[in-house]
Tab-separated table of C-alpha atoms and ligand atoms in Angstrom:
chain	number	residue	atom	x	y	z
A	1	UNK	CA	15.917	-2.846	-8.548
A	2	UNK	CA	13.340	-0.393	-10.542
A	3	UNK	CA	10.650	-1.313	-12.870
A	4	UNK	CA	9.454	1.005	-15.883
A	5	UNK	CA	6.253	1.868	-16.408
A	6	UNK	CA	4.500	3.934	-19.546
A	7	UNK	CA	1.776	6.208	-19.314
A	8	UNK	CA	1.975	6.553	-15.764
A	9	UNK	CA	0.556	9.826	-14.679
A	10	UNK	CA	-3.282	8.183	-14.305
A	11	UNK	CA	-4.932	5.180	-14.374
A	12	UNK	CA	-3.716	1.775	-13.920
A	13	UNK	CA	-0.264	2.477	-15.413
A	14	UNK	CA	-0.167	5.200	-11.939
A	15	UNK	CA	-1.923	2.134	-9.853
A	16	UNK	CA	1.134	0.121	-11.110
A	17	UNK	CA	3.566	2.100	-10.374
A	18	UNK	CA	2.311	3.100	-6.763
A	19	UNK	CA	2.105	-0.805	-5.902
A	20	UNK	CA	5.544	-1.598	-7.013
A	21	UNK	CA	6.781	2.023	-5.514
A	22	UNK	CA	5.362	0.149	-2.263
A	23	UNK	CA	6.679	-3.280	-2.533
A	24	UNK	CA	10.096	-1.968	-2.736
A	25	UNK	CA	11.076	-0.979	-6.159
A	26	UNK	CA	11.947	2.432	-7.315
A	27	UNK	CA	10.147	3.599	-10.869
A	28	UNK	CA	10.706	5.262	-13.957
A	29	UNK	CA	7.453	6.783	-15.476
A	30	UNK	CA	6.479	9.105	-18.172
A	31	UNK	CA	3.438	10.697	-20.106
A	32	UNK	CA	2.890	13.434	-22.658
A	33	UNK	CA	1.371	16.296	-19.787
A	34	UNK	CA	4.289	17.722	-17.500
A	35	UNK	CA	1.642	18.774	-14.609
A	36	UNK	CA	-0.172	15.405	-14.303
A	37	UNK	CA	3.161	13.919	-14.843
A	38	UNK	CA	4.561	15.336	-12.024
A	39	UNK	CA	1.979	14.970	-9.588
A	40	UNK	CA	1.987	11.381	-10.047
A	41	UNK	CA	5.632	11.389	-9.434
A	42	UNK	CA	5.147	12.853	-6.098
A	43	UNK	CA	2.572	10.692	-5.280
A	44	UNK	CA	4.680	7.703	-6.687
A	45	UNK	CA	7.711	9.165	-3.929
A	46	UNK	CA	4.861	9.092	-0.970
A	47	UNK	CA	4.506	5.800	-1.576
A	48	UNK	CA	7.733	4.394	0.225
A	49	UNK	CA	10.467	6.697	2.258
A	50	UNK	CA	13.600	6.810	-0.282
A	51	UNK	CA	11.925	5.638	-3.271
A	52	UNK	CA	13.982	6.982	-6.454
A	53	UNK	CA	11.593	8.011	-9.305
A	54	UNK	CA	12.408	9.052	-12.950
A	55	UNK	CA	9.358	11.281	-14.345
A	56	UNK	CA	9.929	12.013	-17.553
A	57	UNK	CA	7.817	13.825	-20.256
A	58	UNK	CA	7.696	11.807	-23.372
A	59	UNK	CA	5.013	11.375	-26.391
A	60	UNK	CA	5.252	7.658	-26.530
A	61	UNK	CA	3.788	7.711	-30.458
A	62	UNK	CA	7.140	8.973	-31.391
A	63	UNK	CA	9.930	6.589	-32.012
A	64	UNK	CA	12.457	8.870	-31.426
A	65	UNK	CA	10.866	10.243	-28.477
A	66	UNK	CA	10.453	6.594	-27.064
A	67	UNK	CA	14.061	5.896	-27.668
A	68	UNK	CA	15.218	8.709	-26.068
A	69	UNK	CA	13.164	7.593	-22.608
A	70	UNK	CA	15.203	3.960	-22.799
A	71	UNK	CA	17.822	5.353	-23.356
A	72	UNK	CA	17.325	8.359	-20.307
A	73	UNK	CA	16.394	4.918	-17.918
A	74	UNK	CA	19.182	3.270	-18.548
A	75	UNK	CA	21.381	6.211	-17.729
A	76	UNK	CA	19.502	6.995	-14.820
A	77	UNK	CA	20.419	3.408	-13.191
A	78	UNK	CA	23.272	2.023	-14.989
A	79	UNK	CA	21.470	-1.295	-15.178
A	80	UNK	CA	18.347	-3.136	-17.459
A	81	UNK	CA	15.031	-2.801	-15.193
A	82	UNK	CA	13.355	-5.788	-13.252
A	83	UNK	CA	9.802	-5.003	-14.529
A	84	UNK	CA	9.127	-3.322	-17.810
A	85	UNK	CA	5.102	-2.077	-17.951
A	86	UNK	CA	4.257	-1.182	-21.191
A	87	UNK	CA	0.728	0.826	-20.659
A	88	UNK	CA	0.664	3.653	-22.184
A	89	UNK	CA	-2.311	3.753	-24.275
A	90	UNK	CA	-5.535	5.386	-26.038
A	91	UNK	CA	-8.746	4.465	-26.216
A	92	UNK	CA	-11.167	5.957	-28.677
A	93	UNK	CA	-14.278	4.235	-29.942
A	94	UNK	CA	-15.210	3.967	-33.496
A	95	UNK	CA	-15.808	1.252	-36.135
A	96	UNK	CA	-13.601	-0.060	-38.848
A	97	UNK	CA	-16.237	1.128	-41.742
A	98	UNK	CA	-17.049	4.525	-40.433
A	99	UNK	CA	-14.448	6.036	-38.084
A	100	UNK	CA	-12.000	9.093	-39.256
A	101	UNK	CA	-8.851	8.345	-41.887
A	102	UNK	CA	-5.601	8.188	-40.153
A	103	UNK	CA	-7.395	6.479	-36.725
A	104	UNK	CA	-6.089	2.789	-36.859
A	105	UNK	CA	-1.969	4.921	-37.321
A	106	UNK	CA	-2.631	7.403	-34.367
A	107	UNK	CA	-3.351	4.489	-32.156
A	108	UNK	CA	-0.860	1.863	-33.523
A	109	UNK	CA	1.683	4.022	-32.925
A	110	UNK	CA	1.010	4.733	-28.765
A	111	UNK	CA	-0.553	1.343	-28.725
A	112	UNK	CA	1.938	-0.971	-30.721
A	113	UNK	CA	4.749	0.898	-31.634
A	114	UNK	CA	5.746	2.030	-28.427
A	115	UNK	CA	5.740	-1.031	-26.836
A	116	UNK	CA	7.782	-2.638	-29.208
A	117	UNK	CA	10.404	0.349	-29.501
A	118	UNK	CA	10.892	0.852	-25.823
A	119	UNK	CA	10.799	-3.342	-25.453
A	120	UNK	CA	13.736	-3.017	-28.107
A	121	UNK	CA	15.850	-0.589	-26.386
A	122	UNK	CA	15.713	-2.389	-23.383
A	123	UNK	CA	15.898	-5.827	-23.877
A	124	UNK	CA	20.214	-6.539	-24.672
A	125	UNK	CA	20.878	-5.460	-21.428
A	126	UNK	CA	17.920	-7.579	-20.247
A	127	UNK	CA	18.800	-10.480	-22.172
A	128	UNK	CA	22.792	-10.152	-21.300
A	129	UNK	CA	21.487	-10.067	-17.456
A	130	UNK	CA	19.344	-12.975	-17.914
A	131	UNK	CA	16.492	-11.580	-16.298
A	132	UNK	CA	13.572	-8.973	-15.853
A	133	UNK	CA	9.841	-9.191	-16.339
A	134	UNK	CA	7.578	-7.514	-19.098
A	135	UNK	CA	3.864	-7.003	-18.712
A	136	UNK	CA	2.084	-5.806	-21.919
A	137	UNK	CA	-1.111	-4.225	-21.154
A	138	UNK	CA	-3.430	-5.607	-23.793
A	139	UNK	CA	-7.828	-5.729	-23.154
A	140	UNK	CA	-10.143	-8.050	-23.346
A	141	UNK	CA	-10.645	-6.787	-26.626
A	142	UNK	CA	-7.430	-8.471	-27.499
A	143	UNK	CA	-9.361	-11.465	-27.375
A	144	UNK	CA	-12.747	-10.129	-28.567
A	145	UNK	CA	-14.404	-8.397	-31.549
A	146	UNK	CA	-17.346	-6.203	-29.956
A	147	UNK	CA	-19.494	-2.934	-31.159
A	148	UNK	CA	-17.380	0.469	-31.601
A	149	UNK	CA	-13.948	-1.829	-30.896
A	150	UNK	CA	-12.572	-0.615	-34.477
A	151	UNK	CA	-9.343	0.499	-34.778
A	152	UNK	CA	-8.287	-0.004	-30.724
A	153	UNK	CA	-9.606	-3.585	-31.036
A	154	UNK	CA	-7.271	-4.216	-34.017
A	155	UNK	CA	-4.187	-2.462	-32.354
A	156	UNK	CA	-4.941	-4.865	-28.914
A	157	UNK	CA	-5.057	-7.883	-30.951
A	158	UNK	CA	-1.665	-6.670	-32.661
A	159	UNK	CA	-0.169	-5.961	-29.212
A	160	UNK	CA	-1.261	-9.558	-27.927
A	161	UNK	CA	0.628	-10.829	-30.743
A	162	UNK	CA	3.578	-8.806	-29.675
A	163	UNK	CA	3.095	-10.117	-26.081
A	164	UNK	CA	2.854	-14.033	-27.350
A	165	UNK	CA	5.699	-13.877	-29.775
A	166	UNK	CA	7.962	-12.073	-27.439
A	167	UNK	CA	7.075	-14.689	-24.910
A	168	UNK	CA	8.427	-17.556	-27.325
A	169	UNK	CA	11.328	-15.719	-27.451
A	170	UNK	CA	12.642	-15.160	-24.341
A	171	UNK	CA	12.447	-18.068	-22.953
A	172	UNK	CA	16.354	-19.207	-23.779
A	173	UNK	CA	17.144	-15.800	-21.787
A	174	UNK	CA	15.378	-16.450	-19.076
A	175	UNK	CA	12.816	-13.548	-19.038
A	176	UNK	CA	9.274	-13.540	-18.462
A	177	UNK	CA	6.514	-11.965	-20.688
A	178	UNK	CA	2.838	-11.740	-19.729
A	179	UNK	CA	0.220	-10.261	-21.620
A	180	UNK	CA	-2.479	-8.028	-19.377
A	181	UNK	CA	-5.792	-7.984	-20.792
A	182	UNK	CA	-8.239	-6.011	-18.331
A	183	UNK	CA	-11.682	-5.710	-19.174
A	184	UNK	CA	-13.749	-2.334	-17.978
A	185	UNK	CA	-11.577	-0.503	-15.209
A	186	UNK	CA	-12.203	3.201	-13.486
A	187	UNK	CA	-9.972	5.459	-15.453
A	188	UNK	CA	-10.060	8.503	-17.472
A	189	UNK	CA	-11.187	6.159	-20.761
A	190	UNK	CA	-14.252	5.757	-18.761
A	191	UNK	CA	-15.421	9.276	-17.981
A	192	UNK	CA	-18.999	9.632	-18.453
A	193	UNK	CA	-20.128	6.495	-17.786
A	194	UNK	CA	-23.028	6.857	-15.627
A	195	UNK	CA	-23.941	3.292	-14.400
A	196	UNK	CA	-23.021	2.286	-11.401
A	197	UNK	CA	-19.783	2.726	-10.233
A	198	UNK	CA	-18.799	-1.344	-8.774
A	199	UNK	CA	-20.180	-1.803	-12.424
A	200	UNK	CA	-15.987	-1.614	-13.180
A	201	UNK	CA	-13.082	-2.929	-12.149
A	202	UNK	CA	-10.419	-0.401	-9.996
A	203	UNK	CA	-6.990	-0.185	-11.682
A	204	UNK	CA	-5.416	-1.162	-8.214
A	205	UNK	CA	-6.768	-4.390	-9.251
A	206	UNK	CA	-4.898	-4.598	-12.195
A	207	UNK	CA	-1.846	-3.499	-10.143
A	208	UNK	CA	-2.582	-6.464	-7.438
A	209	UNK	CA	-2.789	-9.175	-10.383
A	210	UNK	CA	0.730	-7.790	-12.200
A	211	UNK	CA	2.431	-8.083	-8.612
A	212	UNK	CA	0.920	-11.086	-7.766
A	213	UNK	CA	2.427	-12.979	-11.355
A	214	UNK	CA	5.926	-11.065	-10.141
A	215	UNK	CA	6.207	-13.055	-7.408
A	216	UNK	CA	5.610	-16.465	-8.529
A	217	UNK	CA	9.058	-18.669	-8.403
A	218	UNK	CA	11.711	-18.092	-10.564
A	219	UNK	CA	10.762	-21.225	-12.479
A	220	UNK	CA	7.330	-20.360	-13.320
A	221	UNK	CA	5.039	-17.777	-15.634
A	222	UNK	CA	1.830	-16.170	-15.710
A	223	UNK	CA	1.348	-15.986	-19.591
A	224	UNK	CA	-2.097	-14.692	-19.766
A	225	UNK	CA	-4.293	-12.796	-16.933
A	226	UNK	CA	-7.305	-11.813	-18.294
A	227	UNK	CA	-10.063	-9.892	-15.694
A	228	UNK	CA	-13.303	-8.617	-15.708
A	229	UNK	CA	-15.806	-6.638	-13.835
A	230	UNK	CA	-17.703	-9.473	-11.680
A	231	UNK	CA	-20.711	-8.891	-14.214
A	232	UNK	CA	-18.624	-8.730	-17.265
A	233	UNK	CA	-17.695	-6.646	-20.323
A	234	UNK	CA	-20.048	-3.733	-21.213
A	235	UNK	CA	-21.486	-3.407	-24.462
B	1	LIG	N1	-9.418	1.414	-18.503
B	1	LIG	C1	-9.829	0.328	-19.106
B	1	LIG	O1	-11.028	-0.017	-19.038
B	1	LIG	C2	-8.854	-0.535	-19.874
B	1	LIG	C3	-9.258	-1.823	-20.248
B	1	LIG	C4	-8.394	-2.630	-20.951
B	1	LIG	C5	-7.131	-2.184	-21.265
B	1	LIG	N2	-6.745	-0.920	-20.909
B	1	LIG	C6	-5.390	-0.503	-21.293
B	1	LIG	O2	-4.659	-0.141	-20.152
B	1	LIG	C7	-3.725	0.900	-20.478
B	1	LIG	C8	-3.958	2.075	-19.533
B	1	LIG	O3	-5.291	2.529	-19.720
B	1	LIG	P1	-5.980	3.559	-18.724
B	1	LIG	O4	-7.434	3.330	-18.844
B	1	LIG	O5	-5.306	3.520	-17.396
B	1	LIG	O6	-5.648	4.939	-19.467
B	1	LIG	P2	-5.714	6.449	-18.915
B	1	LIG	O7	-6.322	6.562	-17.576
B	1	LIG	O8	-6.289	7.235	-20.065
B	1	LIG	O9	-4.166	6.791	-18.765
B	1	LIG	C9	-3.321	6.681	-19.869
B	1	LIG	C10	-1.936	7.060	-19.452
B	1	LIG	O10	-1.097	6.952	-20.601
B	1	LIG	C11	-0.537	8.230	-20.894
B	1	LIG	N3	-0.425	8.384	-22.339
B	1	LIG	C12	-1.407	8.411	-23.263
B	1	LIG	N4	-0.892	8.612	-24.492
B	1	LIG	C13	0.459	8.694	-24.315
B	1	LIG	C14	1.533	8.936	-25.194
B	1	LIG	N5	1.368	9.146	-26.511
B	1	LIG	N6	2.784	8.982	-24.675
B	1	LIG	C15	2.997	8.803	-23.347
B	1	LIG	N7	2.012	8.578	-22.473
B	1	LIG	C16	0.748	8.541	-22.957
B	1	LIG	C17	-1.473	9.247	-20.235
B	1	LIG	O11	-0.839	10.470	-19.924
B	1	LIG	P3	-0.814	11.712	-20.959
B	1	LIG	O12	-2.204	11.894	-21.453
B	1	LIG	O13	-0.288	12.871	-20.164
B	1	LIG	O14	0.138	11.314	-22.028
B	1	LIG	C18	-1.836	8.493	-18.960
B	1	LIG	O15	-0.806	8.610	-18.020
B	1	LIG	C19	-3.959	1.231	-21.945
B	1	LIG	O16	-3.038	0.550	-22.746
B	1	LIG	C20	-5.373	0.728	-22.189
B	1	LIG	O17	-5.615	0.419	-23.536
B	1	LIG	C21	-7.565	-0.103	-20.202
């Protein structure tokens, strides 16, 4: 059994893939920078004795480049994963009236696109084995219109949409979508913030709530989780 993970070499997509590493699952991850990449991959492998771990580098705002990774997975191990994480993801601020042309297209395309190429490739073999699990990591501002969301707010909301109708659909096959929506958590997107530090959430968190919906019964689904630091969103 492996699960697939994107954006993996940091944050909570690395948290992720760690935690399912450890609960007995071996991983395919990738990310744009080979050194971070592979670091994360041999921290990934410390996780359990035996693990097996695909690290590959991949620009996930390229269609053929996201193809290419399915299609590499499913090669790897010759059957459809048991949890597909679709993470990868950039944040940059701005607002809808003022920020630079070609913003909302960057991050559609590592934001939405991805997810919905990669879930693509993947799901026949997921739907012919009448199972597997896919977590879409959306915000809280796939729920919520705030100051400086702009273009990232717009591609969450898309990607929630994603997540809901994709939910609908699989139900005749038997597999189980949940949309992710984290609110402020310790990662790179949050470099320079200089309140205080339990003023966030820690990815593992994010980690603990995907493998606690993974191990409800086979009959039942976590549709929604949405978290937040104990004193809320910031800003
Ligand atoms: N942190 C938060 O407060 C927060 C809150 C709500 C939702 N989220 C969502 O959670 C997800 C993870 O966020 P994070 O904060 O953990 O981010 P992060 O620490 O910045 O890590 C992002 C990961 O994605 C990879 N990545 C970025 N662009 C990529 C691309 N084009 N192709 C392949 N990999 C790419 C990065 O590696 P490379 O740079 O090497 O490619 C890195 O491994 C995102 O979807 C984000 O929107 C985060």
């Amino acid at each position: 059994m492996y699960a697939v993970i994107t954006g993996a070499s940091k944050g909570i997509g690395k948290a992720v893939a760690e935690r399912l590493a450890a609960e007995g699952f071996d991983i395919a991850i990738c990310a744009r920078h080979a050194g971070t990449l592979k670091a994360a991959e041999a921290d990934v492998m410390a996780k359990r004795a035996g693990v097996r771990v695909l690290a590959e580098v991949t620009d996930m705002s390229v269609k053929e480049a996201v193809l290419a990774f399915g299609r590499k997975v499913l090669d790897t191990f010759g059957e459809p994963p048991a949890i597909l994480v679709n993470n990868a993801g950039i944040f940059t601020p701005g607002k809808v009236h003022e920020e630079e042309e070609g913003h909302l297209e960057k991050m559609m395309a590592v934001n939405l696109y991805s997810a919905y190429h990669l879930t693509r490739l993947l799901l026949p073999d997921m739907k012919r084995a009448k199972q597997g699990h896919i977590f879409n990591l959306c915000s809280t501002a796939s729920h919520k219109a705030y100051p400086n969301g702009g273009s990232y707010s717009i591609t969450k909301f898309a990607l929630l949409g994603f997540s809901k109708n994709l939910r609908e659909e699989m139900k005749p096959f038997n597999i189980k979508v949940t949309s992710v929506s984290p609110g402020p958590t310790w990662t790179a997107s949050w470099e320079g913030f200089d309140g205080p530090p339990d003023r966030l959430m820690e990815p593992e968190d994010v980690a603990s709530m995907i493998w606690a919906a993974y191990q409800l019964s086979k009959q039942a689904v976590v549709e929604d989780i949405q978290m937040r630091p104990i004193l809320g969103d910031i800003g």
